[in-house]
XYZ file of C-alpha atoms in Angstrom:
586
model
C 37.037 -22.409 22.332
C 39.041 -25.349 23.739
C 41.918 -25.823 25.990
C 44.488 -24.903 23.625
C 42.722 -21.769 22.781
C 42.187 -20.625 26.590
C 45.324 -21.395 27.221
C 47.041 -20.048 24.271
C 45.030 -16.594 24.939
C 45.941 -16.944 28.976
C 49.558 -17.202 27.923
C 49.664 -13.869 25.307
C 47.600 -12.216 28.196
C 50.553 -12.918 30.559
C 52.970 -12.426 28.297
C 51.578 -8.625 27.295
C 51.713 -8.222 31.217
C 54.989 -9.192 31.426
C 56.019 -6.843 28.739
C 54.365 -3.562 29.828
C 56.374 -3.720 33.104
C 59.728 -3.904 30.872
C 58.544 -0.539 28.761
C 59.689 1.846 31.457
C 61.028 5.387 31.591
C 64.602 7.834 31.471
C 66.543 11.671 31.488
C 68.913 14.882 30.795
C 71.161 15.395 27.908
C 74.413 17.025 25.989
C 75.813 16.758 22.560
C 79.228 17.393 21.855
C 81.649 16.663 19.355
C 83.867 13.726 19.815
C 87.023 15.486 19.587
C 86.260 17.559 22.875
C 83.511 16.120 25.407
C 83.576 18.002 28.224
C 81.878 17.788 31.528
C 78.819 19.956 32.124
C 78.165 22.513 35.177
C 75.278 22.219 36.997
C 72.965 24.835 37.062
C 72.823 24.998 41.119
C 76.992 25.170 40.739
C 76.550 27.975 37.829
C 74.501 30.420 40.009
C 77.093 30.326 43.090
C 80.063 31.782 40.797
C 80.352 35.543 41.438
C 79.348 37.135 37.956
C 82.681 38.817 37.317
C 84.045 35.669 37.577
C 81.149 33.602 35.351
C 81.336 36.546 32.868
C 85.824 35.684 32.550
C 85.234 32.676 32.190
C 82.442 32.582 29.460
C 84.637 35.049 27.706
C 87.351 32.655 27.897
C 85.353 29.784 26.415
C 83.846 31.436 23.882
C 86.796 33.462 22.360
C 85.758 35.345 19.512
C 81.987 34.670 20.317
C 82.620 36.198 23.657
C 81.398 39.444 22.727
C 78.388 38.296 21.487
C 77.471 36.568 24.714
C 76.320 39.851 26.581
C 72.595 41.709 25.704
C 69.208 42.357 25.948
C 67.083 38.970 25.048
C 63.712 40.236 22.757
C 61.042 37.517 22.451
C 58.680 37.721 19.849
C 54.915 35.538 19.832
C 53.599 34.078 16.726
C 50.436 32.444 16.349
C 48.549 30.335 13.868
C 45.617 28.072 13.585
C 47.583 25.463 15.170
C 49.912 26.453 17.327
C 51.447 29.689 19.411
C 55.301 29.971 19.533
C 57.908 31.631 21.595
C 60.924 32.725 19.971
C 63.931 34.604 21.664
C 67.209 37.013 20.220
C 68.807 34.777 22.726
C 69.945 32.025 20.593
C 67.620 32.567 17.810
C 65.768 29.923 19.202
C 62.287 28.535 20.264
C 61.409 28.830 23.840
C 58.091 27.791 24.033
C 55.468 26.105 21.688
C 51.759 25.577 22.904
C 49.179 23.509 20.978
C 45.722 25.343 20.448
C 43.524 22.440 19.674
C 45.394 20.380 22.387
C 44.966 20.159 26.522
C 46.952 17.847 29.044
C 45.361 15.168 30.915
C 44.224 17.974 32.835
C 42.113 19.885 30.196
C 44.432 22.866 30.346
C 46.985 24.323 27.556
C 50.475 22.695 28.125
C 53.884 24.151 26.305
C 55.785 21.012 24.847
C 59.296 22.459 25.408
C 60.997 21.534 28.432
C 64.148 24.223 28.588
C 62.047 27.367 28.443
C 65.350 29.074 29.928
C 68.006 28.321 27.267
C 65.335 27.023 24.073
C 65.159 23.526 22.414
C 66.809 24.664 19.224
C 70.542 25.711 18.680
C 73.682 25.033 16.751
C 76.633 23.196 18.157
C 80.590 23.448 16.406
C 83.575 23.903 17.582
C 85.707 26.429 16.469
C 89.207 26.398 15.781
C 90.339 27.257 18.867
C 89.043 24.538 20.963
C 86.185 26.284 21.976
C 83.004 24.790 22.295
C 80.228 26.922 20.751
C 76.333 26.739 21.741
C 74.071 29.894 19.705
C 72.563 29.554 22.884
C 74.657 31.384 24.668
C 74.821 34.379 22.263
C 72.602 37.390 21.731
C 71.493 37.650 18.012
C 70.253 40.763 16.285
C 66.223 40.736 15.486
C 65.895 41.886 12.080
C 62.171 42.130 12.434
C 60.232 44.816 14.903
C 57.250 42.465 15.177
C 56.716 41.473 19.044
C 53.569 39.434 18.338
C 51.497 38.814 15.070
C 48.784 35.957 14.230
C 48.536 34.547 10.992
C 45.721 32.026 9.499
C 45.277 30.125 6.571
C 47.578 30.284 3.894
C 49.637 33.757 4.922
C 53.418 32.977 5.555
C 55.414 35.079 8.155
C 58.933 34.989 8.458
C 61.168 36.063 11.629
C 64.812 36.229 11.272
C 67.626 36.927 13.454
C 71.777 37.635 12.687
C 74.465 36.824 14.918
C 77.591 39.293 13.550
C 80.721 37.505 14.388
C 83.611 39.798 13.053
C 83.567 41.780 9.737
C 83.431 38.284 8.105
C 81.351 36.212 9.627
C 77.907 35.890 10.217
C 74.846 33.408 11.295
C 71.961 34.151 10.211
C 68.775 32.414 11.178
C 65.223 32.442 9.876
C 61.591 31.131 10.887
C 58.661 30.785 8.248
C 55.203 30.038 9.880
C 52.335 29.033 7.674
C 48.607 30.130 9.039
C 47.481 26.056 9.031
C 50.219 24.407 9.388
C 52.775 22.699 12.724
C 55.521 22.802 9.954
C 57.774 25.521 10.562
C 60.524 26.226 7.843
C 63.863 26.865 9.632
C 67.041 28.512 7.321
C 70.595 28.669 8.384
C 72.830 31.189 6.236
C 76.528 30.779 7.875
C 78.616 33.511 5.699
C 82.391 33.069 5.904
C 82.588 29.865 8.280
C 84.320 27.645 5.260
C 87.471 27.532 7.205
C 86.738 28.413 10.976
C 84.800 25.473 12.212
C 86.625 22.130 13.435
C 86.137 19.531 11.194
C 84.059 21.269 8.829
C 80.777 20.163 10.846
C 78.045 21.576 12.916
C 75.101 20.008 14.665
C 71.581 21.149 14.686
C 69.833 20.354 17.826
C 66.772 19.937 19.460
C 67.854 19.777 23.245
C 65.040 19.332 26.253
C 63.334 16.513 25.410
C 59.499 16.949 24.929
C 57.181 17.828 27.879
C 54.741 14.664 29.519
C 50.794 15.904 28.950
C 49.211 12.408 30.447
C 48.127 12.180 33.788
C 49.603 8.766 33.713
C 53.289 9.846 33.338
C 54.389 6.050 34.060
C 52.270 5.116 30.613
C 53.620 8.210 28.752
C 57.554 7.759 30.457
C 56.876 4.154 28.337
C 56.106 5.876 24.629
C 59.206 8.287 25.106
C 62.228 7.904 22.813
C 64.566 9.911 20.824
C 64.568 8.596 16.935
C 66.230 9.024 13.529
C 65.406 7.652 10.293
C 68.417 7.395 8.553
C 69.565 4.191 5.053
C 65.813 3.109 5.203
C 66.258 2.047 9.273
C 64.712 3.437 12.197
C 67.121 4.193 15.061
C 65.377 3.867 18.419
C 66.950 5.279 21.808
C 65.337 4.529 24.895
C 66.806 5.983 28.195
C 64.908 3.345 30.498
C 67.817 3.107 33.258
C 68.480 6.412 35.821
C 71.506 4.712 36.515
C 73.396 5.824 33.190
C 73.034 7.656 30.883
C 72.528 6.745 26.316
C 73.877 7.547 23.554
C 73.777 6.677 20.086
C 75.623 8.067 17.045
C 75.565 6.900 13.813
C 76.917 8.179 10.004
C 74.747 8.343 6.845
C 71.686 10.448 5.035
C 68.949 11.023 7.868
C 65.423 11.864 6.500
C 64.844 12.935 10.219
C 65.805 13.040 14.186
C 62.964 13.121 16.831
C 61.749 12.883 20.231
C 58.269 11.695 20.958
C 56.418 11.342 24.089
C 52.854 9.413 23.823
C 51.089 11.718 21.651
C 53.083 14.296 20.627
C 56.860 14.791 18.405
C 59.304 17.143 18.016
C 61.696 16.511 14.392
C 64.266 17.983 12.589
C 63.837 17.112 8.885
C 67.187 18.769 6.697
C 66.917 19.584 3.376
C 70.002 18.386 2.936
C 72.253 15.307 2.745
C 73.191 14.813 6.510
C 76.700 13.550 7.648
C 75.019 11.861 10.413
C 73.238 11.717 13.783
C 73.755 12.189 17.338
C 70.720 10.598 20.112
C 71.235 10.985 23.486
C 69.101 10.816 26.633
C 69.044 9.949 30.760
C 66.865 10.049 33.042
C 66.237 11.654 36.240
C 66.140 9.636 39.654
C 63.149 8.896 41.512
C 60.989 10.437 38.194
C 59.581 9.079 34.927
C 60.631 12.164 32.612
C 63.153 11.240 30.252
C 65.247 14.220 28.882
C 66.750 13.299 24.771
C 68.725 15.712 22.068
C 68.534 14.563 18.770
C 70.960 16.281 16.623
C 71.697 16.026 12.790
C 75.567 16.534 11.881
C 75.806 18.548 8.603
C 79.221 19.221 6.307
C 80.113 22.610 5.791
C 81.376 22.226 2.377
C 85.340 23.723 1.835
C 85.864 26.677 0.119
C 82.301 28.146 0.350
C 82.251 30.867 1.688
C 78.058 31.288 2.218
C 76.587 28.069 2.701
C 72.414 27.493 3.195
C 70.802 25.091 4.983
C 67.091 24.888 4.922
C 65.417 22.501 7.455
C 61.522 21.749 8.562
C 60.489 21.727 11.892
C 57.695 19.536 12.628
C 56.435 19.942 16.109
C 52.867 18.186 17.049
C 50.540 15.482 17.393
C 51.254 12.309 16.475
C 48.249 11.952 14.303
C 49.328 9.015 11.350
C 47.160 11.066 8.523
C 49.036 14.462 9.436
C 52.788 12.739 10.006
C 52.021 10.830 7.155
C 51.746 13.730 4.688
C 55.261 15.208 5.118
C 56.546 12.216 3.167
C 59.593 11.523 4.864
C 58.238 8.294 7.012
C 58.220 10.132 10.120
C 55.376 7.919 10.680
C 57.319 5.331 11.353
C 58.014 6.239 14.547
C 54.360 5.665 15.527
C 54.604 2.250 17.386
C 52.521 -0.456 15.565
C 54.290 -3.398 17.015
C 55.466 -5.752 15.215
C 57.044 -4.241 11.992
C 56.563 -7.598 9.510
C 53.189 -8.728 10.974
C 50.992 -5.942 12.951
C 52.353 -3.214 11.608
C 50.481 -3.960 8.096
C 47.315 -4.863 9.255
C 47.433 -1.005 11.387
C 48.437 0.963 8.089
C 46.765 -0.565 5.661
C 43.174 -2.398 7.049
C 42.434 -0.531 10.765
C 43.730 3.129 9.889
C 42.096 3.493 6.342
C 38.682 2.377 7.365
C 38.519 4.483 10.479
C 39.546 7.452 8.521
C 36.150 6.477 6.077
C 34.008 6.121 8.728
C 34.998 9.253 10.228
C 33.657 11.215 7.149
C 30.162 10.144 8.291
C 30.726 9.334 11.738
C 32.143 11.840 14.538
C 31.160 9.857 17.859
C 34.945 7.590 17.977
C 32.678 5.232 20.340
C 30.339 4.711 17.547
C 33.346 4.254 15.097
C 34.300 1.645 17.100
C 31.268 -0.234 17.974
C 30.943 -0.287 13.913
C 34.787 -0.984 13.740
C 34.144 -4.195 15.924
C 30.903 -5.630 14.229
C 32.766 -5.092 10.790
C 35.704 -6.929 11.952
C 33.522 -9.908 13.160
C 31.430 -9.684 9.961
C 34.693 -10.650 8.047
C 35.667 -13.275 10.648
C 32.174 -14.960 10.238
C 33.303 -17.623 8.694
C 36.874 -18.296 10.569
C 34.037 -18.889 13.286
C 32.015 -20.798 11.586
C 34.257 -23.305 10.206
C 35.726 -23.420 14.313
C 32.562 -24.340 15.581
C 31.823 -26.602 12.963
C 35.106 -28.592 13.554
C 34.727 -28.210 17.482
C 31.237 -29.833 17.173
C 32.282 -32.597 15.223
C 35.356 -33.061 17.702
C 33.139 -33.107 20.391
C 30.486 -35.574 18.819
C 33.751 -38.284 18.316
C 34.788 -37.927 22.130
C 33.716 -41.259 22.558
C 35.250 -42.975 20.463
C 38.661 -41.225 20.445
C 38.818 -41.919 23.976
C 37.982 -45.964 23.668
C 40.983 -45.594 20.950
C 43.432 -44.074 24.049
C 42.422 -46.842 25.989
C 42.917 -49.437 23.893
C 46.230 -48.088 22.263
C 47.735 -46.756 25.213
C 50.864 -49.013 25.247
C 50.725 -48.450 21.001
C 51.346 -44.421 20.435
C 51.886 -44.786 16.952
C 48.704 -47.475 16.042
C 46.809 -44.726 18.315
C 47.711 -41.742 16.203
C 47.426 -43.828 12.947
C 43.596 -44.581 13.984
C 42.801 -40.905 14.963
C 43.920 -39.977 11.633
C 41.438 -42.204 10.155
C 38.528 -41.271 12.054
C 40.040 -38.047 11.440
C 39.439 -38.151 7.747
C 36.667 -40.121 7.740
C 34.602 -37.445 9.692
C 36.480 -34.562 7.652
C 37.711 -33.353 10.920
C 40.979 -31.335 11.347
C 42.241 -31.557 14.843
C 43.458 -27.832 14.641
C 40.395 -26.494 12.962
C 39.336 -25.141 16.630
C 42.427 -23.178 16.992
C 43.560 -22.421 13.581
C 40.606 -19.109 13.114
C 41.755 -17.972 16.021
C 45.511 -17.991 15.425
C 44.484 -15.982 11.973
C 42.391 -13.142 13.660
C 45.288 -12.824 15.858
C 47.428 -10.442 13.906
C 44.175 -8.327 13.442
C 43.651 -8.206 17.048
C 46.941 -7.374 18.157
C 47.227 -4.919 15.856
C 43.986 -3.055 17.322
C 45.427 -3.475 20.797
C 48.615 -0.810 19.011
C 46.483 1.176 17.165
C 43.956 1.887 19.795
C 46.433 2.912 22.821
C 48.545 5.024 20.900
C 45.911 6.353 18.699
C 44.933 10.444 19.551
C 42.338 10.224 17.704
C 40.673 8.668 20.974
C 42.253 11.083 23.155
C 40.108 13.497 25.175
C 36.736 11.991 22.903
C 34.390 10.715 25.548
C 31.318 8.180 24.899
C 29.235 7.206 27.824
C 30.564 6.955 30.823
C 34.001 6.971 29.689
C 34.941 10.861 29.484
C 38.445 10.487 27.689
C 38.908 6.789 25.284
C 42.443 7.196 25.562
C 42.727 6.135 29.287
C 40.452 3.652 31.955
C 37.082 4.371 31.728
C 37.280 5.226 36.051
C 34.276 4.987 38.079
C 35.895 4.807 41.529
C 39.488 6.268 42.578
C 41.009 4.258 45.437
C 43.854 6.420 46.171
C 45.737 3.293 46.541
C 47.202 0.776 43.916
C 46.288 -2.507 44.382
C 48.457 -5.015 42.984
C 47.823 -6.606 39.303
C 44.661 -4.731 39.440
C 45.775 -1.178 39.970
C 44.090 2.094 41.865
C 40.586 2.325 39.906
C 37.818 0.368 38.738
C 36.927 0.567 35.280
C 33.645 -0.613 33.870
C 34.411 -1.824 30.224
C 36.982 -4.197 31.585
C 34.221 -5.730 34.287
C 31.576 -5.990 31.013
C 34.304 -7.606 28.813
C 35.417 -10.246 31.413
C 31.644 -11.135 31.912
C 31.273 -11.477 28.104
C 34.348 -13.638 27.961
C 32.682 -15.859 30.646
C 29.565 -16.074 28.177
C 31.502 -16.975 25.263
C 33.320 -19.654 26.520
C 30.108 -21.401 28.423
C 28.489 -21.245 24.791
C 31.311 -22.401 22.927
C 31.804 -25.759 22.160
C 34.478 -27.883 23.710
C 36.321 -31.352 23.415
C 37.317 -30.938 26.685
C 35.262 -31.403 29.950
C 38.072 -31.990 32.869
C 38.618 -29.945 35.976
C 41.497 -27.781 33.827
C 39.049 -26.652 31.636
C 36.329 -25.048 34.491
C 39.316 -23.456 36.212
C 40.085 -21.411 32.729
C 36.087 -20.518 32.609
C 37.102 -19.185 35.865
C 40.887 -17.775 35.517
C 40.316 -16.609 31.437
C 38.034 -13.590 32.689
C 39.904 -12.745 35.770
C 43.264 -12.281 33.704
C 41.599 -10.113 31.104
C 39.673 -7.961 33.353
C 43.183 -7.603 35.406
C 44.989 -7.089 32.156
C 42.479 -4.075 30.357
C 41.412 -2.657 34.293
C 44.777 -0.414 33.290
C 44.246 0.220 29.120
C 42.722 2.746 27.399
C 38.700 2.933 27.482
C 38.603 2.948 23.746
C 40.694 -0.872 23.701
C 38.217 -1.927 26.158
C 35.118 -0.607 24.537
C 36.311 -2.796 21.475
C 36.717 -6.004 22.636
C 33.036 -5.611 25.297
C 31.752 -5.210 21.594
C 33.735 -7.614 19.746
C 32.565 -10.213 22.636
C 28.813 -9.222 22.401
C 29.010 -9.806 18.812
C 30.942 -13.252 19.456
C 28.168 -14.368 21.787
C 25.278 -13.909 19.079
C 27.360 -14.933 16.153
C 27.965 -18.130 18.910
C 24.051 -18.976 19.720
C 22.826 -18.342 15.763
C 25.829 -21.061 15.069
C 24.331 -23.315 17.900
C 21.342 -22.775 16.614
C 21.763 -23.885 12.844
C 24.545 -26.153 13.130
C 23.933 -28.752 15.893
C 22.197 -31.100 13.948
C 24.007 -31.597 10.904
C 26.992 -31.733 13.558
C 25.611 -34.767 15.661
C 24.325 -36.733 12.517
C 27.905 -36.610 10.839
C 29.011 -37.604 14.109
C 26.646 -40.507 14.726
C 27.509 -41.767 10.938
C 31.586 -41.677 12.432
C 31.071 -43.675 15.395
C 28.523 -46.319 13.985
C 31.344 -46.447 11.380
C 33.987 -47.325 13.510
C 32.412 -49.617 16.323
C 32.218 -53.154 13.600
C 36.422 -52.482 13.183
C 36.755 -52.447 16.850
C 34.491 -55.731 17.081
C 36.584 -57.349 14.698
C 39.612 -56.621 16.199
C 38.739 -57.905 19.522
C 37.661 -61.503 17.561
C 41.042 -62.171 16.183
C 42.486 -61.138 19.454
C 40.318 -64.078 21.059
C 41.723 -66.271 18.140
């Protein structure tokens, strides 16, 4: 590795730095139409209004829904391989949804919706009227007597609820859990709303955001967004400022809304042609949760009376292979980086071959000590061919630099005489760099795959109890800066190995620059991965260890063909000098 290599690596080190302080964190939400925004209440303000008074005015605001804004709320549990969910007669909505086969940082069962009190699902419209209509705030009719039922495998259960407007209208609302299975089907039947709904239009949203499970709620505040995939584009918003709040709304056929933490999602997917979307999210002072709604906008189409909506819920892990199989790209939200250059090698090279391996392999740090030597298997000869062009570099030293000397004042006779020699020794200047600059892509790409990847989360291997975060020996209790509050062990092993490599590696350079970056190349990578997941540092301690014995078996079988090509160059090029210097004396 020479200069231009430590350096270039220094600089994307510093530059990955540099961009993991600018993915930060924000919270709270409300969608409305844009005919009639209208300012929110606060809870604290809600609860100091004498009843009579908050019962008046809730009448008054919801005019003919007002009657349906008084009852009894009935919950009802439903379980199934996957999940257990919460529904409530309140809103016809879902108040609660635990994963079985996941635990928070903590090891203990975590609910992923936020607004417990009021739901994460309901229908927004505006009526006629003016008035401003949430299903939230109305009490619908359970037309099941099921409190609680579990269901496995392939048995469906359905759960439905009717909101009974007047003599005309109705909502009706209705849930369809499969035994193994996050999808839930959700219906909408609106009966006689053709003409009584501003606009023609309603929203379905998913309001709350989605609850942190990480210990490291900085890290997961910087995978949270609210999405839609809508005319073959993703639509990203990211609430990172507490100082105001987003909001993003745009027309056209969405395949899907969502909000996403670092492991988990919440989406809408319609069945339907969509009119549009609505994304929205702030977040809270002096904290890292960051509160979205995603909302779809659907047509109510004129003169029907009874119109149908049928919608999946998908609400989860963020496992590719699961996401993947609903066909509607909801896998694109996944974060991959680059979409044109890492994104391709994560899909289509890293992804497949660790779901292979993991037919015969269940240990994920075995999977990825195999991962690693596979990877530098296939980059044997990107290596070789460096070392080979390094060596010869190095061997011509000598004479290249009795060329800068004697051409200084001449750039352009220099540059023409390197070429020669150049040629001549079927050298390529860049042939150092230019294997490295190819496995780059790859590498990147693992650096995506592995810290977003649950596959790694909560699977230990060693000392490392959970891949998905620092492999912690020692707590400070403190953060210190650049380094952080812990040290890990796989970044301490990785910066060592880096210090092997480059002592082994061959070099064109030998000035005081160059023993600073044996020195400063380690330090910034064991600095930079002290904070990443165990399962990226695990990789590259491997990927190193391989590098070093790929490195000495090169030394080892190359160094003499090197250094005779080498002495053939210079003894080639000494008798032009000589001659040069004779017609000079001339």
């Amino acid at each position: 590795m020479d200069r231009n290599s430590v350096i270039g690596f220094a600089l994307i080190a510093a530059i990955m730095m540099v961009w993991l302080q600018f993915m930060k964190p924000q919270q709270k939400v409300e969608l409305e139409q844009a005919a009639a925004r209208k300012e929110l209440v606060s809870p604290a303000s809600v609860r100091e209004v004498p009843a009579a008074t908050a019962a008046a005015a809730r009448k008054d605001s919801l005019g003919a829904f007002a009657s349906a804004s008084v009852g009894a709320e009935k919950v009802v549990t439903i379980e199934n391989d996957f999940i257990k969910a919460t529904l409530s007669s309140r809103g016809a909505t879902l108040k609660s949804l635990v994963l079985k086969k996941h635990l928070d940082g903590f090891l203990k069962p975590f609910d992923l919706v936020t607004s417990g009190e009021k739901g994460a699902l309901s229908m927004l419209f505006m009526d006629n009227a003016g008035q401003r209509i949430d299903t939230r705030d109305l009490y619908f009719r359970s037309l099941d007597a099921t409190t609680s039922k579990t269901i496995t495998g392939k048995e469906k259960l359905s759960v439905s609820y009717i909101l009974d407007v007047d003599a005309a209208r109705s909502i009706q609302v209705t849930y369809t859990f499969t035994g193994d299975s996050y999808v839930v089907d959700y219906d909408i039947k609106l009966t006689g709303f053709g003409s009584t709904v501003a606009g023609n239009q309603y929203q379905l949203t998913w309001d709350g955001g989605l609850a942190y499970s990480e210990k490291d709620k900085v890290d997961e505040a910087s995978n949270a967004i609210a999405s839609a995939y809508l005319g073959g584009g993703l639509l990203k918003l990211d609430a990172k400022d507490d100082k105001q709040p987003y909001r993003d709304e745009q027309s056209g056929k969405a395949q899907w809304v969502a909000i996403r933490n670092k492991y988990f999602v919440a989406a809408i997917i319609p069945g339907r042609a969509t009119e549009g979307v609505y994304l929205n999210g702030t977040k809270k002072a002096r904290s890292d949760f960051k509160n979205y709604a995603t909302a779809v906008k659907m047509n109510l189409p004129v003169g029907s009376n009874v119109v149908e909506d049928k919608y999946r819920l998908y609400v989860g892990p963020l496992d590719y292979n699961t996401v993947k199989t609903l066909n509607i790209g909801l896998e694109k939200i996944m974060d991959f980086g680059w979409e044109w250059l890492t994104r391709p090698f994560a899909e289509y090279i890293i992804l497949p071959i660790f779901n292979v391996m993991n037919k015969y392999v269940s240990n994920f740090g075995l999977i990825i000590i195999i991962f690693a030597f596979l990877i530098k298997a296939v980059t044997y000869p990107l290596s070789m061919a460096s070392t080979k062009s390094m060596k010869k570099m190095s061997a011509l030293q000598p004479v290249m630099k009795e060329l800068q000397e004697k051409y200084k004042d001449n750039p352009a006779k220099m540059q023409s005489e390197l070429g020669r020699i150049y040629k001549e020794a079927g050298v390529n200047p860049l042939g150092g760099c230019l294997p490295t600059v190819l496995q780059m892509p790859l590498l990147f790409a693992m650096f995506y795959v592995f810290r977003s990847s649950i596959q790694l989360r909560q699977h230990g291997f060693l000392w490392a109890k959970d891949l998905s975060v620092p492999d912690s020996i020692l707590d400070f209790g403190f953060k210190l800066p650049l380094y952080g509050d812990h040290i890990a062990v796989f970044p301490i092993l990785m910066a060592v190995t880096v210090f092997v490599q480059q002592k082994i590696t061959p070099t064109t350079q030998t000035n005081d620059q160059m023993k600073v970056m044996l020195w400063m190349f380690p330090a910034m990578m064991l600095l930079f991965f002290n904070n990443m997941p165990a399962g990226l540092g695990l990789y590259y301690l491997m990927f190193n260890i391989f590098s070093v014995a790929q490195q000495f078996y090169i030394n080892s079988t190359t160094t003499s063909e090197e250094m005779s090509a080498a002495a053939l160059q210079a003894s080639a090029h000494k008798p032009a000098q000589g001659a040069k210097k004779g017609g000079r004396k001339k």
